[in-house]
Short mmCIF file of C-alpha atoms and ligand atoms in Angstrom, two decimals:
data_model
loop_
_atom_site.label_atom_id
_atom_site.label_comp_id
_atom_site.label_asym_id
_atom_site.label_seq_id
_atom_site.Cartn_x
_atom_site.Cartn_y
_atom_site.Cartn_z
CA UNK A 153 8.54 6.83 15.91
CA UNK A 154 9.05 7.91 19.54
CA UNK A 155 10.31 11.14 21.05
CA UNK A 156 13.55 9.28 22.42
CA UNK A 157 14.23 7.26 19.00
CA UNK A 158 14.21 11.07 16.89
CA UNK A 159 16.29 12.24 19.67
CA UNK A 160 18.54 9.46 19.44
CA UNK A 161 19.00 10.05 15.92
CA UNK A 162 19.60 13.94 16.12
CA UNK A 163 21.85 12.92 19.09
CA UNK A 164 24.26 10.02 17.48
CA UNK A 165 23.71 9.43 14.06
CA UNK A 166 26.90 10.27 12.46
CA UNK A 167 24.93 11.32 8.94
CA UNK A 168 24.32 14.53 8.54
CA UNK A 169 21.45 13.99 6.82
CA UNK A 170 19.79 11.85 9.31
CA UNK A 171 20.06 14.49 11.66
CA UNK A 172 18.41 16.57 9.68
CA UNK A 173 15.89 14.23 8.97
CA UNK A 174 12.29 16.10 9.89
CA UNK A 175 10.30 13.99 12.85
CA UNK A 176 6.97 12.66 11.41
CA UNK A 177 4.03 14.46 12.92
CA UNK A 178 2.97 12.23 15.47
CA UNK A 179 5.13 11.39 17.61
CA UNK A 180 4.93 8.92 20.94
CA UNK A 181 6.47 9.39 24.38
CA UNK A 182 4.90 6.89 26.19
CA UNK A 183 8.22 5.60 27.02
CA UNK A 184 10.87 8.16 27.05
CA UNK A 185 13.55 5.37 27.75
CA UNK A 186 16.48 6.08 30.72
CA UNK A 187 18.73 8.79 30.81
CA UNK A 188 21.59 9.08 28.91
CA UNK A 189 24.33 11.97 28.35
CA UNK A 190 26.82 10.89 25.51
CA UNK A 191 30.33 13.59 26.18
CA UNK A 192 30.01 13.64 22.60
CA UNK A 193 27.14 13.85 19.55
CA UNK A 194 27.39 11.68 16.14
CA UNK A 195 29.00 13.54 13.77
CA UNK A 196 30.21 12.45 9.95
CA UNK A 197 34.11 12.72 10.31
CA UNK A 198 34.26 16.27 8.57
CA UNK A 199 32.57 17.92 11.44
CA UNK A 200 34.32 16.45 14.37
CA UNK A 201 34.74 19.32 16.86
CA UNK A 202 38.37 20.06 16.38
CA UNK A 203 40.74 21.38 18.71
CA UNK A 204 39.94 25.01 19.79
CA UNK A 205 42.57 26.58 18.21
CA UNK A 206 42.58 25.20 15.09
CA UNK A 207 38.87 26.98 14.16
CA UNK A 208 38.74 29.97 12.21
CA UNK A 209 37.10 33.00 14.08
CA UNK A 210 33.67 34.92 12.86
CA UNK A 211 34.66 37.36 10.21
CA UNK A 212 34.14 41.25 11.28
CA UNK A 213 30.39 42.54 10.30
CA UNK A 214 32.84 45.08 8.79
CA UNK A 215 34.43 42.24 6.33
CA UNK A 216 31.26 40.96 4.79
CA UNK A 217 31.36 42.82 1.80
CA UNK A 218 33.56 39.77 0.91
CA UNK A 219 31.92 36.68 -0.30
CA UNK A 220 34.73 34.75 1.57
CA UNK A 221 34.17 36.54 5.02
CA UNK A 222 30.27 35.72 4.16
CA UNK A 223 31.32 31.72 2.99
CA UNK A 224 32.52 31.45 6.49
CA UNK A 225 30.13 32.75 8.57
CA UNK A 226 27.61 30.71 7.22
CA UNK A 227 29.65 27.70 7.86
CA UNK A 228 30.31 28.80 11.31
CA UNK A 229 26.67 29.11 12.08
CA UNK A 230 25.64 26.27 10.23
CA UNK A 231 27.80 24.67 13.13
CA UNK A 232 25.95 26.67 15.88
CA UNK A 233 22.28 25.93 14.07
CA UNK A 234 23.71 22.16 14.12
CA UNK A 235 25.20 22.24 18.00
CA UNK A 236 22.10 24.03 18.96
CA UNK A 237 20.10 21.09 17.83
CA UNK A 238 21.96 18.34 19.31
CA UNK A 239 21.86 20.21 22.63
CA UNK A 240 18.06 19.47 22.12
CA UNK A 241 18.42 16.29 21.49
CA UNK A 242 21.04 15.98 24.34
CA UNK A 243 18.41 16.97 26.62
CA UNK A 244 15.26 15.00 25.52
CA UNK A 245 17.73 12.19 26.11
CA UNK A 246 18.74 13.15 29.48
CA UNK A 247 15.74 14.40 31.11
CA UNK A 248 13.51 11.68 29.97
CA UNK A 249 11.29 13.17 33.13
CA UNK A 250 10.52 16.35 32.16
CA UNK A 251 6.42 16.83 31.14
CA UNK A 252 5.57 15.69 27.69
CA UNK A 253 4.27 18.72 26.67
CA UNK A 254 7.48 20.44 27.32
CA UNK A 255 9.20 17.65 25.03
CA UNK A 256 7.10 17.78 22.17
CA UNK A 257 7.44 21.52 22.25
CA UNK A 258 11.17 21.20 21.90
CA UNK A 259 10.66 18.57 19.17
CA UNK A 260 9.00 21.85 17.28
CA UNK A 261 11.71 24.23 18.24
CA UNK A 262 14.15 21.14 16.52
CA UNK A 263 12.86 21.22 13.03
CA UNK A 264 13.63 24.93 13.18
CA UNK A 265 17.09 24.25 14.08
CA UNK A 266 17.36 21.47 11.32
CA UNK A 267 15.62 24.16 8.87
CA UNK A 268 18.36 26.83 10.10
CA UNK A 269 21.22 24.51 10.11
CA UNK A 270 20.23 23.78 6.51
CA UNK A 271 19.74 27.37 4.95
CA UNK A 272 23.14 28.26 6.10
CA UNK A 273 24.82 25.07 4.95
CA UNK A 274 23.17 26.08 1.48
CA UNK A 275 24.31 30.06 1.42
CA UNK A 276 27.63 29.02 2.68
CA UNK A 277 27.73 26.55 -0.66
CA UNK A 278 26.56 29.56 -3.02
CA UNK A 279 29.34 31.25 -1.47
CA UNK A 280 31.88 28.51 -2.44
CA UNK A 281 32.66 26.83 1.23
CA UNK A 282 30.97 23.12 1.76
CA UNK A 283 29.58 22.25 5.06
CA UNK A 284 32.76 20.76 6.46
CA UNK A 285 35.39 22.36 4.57
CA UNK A 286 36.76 24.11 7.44
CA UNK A 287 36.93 22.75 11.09
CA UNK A 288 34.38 23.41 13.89
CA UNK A 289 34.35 24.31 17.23
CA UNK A 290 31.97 22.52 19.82
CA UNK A 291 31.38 25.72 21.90
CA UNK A 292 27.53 25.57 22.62
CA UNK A 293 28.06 21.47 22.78
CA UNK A 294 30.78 22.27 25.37
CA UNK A 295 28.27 24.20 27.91
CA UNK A 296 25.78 22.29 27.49
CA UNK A 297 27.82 19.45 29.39
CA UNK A 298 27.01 21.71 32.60
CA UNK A 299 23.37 21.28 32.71
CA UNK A 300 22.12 19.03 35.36
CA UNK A 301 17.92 19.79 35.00
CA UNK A 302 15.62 21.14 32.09
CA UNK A 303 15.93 24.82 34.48
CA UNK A 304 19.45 24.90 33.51
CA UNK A 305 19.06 24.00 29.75
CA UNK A 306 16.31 26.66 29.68
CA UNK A 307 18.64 29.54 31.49
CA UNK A 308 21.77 28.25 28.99
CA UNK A 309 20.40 27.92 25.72
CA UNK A 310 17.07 29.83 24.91
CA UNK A 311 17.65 32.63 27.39
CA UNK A 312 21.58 32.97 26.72
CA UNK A 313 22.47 31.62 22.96
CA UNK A 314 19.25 32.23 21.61
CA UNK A 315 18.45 35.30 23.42
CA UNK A 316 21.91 36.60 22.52
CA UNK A 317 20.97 35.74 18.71
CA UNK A 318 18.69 37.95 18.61
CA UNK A 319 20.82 41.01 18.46
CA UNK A 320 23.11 38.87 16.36
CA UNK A 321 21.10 37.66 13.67
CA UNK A 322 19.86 41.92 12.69
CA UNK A 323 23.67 42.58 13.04
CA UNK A 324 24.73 39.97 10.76
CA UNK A 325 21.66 40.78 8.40
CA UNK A 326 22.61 44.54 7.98
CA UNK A 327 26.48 43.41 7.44
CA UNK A 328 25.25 41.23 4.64
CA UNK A 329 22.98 43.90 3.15
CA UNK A 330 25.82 46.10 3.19
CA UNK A 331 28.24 43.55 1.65
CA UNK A 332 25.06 43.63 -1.01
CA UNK A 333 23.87 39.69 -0.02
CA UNK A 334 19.72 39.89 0.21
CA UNK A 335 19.59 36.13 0.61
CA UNK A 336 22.07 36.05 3.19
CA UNK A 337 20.67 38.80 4.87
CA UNK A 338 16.93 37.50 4.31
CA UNK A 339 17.90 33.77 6.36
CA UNK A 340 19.62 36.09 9.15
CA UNK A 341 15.91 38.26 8.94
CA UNK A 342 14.06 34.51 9.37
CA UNK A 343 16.19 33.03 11.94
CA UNK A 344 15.67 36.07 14.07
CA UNK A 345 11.77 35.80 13.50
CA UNK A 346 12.05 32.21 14.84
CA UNK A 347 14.45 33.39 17.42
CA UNK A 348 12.12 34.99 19.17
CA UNK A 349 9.61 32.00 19.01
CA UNK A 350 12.73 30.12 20.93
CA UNK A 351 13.19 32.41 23.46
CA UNK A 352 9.16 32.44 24.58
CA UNK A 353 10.01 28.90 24.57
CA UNK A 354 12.54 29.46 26.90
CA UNK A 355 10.78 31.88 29.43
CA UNK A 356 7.29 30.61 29.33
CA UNK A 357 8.85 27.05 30.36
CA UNK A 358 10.97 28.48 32.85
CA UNK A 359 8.10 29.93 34.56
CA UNK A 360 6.35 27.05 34.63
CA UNK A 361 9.47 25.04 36.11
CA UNK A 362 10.80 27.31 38.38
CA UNK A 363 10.01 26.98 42.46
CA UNK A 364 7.25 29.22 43.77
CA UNK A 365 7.89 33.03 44.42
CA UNK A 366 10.76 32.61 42.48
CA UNK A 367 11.97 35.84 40.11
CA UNK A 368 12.49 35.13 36.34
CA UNK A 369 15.68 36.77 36.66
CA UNK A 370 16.78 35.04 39.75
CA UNK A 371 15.62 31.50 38.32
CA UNK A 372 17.72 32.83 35.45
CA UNK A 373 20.28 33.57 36.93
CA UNK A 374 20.90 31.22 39.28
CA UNK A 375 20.50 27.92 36.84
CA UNK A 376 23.63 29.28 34.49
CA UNK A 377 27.16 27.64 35.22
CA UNK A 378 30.40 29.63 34.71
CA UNK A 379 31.36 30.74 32.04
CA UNK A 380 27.42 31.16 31.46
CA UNK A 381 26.28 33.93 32.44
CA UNK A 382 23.51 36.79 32.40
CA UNK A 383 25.99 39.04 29.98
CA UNK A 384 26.05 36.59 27.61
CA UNK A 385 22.70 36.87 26.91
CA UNK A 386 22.80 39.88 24.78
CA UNK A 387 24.77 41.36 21.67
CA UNK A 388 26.19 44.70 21.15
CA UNK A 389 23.05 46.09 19.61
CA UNK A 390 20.35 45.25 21.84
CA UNK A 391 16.96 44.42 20.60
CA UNK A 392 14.80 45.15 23.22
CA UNK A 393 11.56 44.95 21.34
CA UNK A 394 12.28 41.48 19.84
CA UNK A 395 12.70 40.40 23.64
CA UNK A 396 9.23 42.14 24.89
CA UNK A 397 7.69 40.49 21.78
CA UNK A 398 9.16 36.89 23.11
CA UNK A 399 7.29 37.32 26.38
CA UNK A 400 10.45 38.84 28.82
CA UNK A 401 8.86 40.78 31.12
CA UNK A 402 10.31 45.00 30.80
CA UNK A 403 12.48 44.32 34.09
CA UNK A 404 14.48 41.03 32.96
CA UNK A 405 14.78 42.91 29.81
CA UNK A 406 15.88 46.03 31.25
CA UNK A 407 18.27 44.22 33.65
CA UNK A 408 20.17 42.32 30.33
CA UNK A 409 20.09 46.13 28.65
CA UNK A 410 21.98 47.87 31.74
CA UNK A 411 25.13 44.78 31.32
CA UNK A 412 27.61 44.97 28.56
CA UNK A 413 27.58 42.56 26.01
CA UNK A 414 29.78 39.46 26.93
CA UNK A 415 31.47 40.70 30.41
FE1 FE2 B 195 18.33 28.36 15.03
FE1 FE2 B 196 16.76 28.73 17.92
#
């Protein structure tokens, strides 16, 4: 199997379990294949993005002592593990140009996503919602649309989602402690340990990419498209030491510190 044809599948299947389907080991790029940049990824009909209004909203850390409040928020970011990975795929497809080493790297960073996607499709079944009981948005699908080079994908998606889930994922896991969920709490603990995996992803590619002389923060910066933007990159409680760990150097870090969350 190639690069482009496990792509592909992530990409357009319209099984969910295809696209979870792990890549065999080896895998050949020797012919990445032309670009292409579907408006929309495969999905089984249950998990069509639906109209924006029409998706339920992520239940306040406060409300997780409830296991219906928890039921949904898995199912909400079951549908951000799974948009997350089709944005990879999305971009293996569309830059068949960038350096092979970069691909295959994202290839890894996939079967964490399909891994992710998966433990929250199964907590949000133990606490009585299926994966596709309720409708989903297509917000991280939706800004990914924007991204014209592999400099933007790496500014959008492992410097602002990712980077911004890692003060999510410890807020969510101390929410479900508190609602007295371990294993809830213990797949928030592990995404946020492989969070920090995607974000060095993110920045050590992004130096490599960006032009000569060029600032981290102002390649950063300058590759996100409205409503993207540096402030997005964090949560309320910011995790600075999870960010040093990923490789962002103390003054990108203290730059995203000194912004408030979201603004
Ligand atoms: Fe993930
Ligand atoms: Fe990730």
């Amino acid at each position: 199997m190639s690069i482009r044809e496990f792509a592909e599948r992530v990409l357009l299947s319209s099984s969910l379990d295809e696209k979870l389907a792990a890549a065999p080991r080896q895998l050949d790029d020797s012919n990445p294949g032309p670009p292409i940049f579907p408006k929309w990824p495969g999905r089984p009909a249950e998990l069509v993005v639906a109209p924006r209004r029409s998706t339920p909203q992520m239940p306040a850390p406060g409300a997780m002592e409830r296991i219906e409040s928890r039921a949904i928020a898995h199912h909400i970011m079951a549908n951000h593990e799974l948009q997350a990975l089709e944005v990879m795929g999305l971009v293996l497809c569309a830059f068949p140009d960038a350096p092979t080493e970069f691909r295959a790297g994202l290839v890894e960073v996939m079967s964490d996503e399909q891994r992710h996607t998966r433990m929250h499709i199964e907590r949000g079944t133990a606490c009585g919602l299926s994966f596709g009981d309720l409708p989903v948005n297509g917000y991280i699908w939706k800004k990914a649309q924007s991204f014209t080079c592999p400099l933007d994908y790496l500014a959008g998606l492992p410097l602002v989602f990712e980077g911004a889930n890692l003060d999510h994922t410890l807020a969510f896991a101390e929410a479900f402690d508190r609602g007295g969920d371990r294993r809830g709490a213990t797949v928030l603990r592990t995404i946020h340990r492989d969070e920090i995996r995607h974000v060095r992803f993110g920045i050590e590619w992004l130096r490599r990419m960006k032009p000569p002389g060029a600032s981290d923060w102002d390649t950063f910066a300058g590759h996100l498209h409205w409503p993207l933007r540096p402030s997005k990159a964090r949560g309320e409680d910011f995790q600075r030491q999870a960010r040093l760990e990923a490789g962002l150097d103390a003054d990108f870090v203290d730059r995203l510190e000194s912004l408030q969350a979201g603004q």
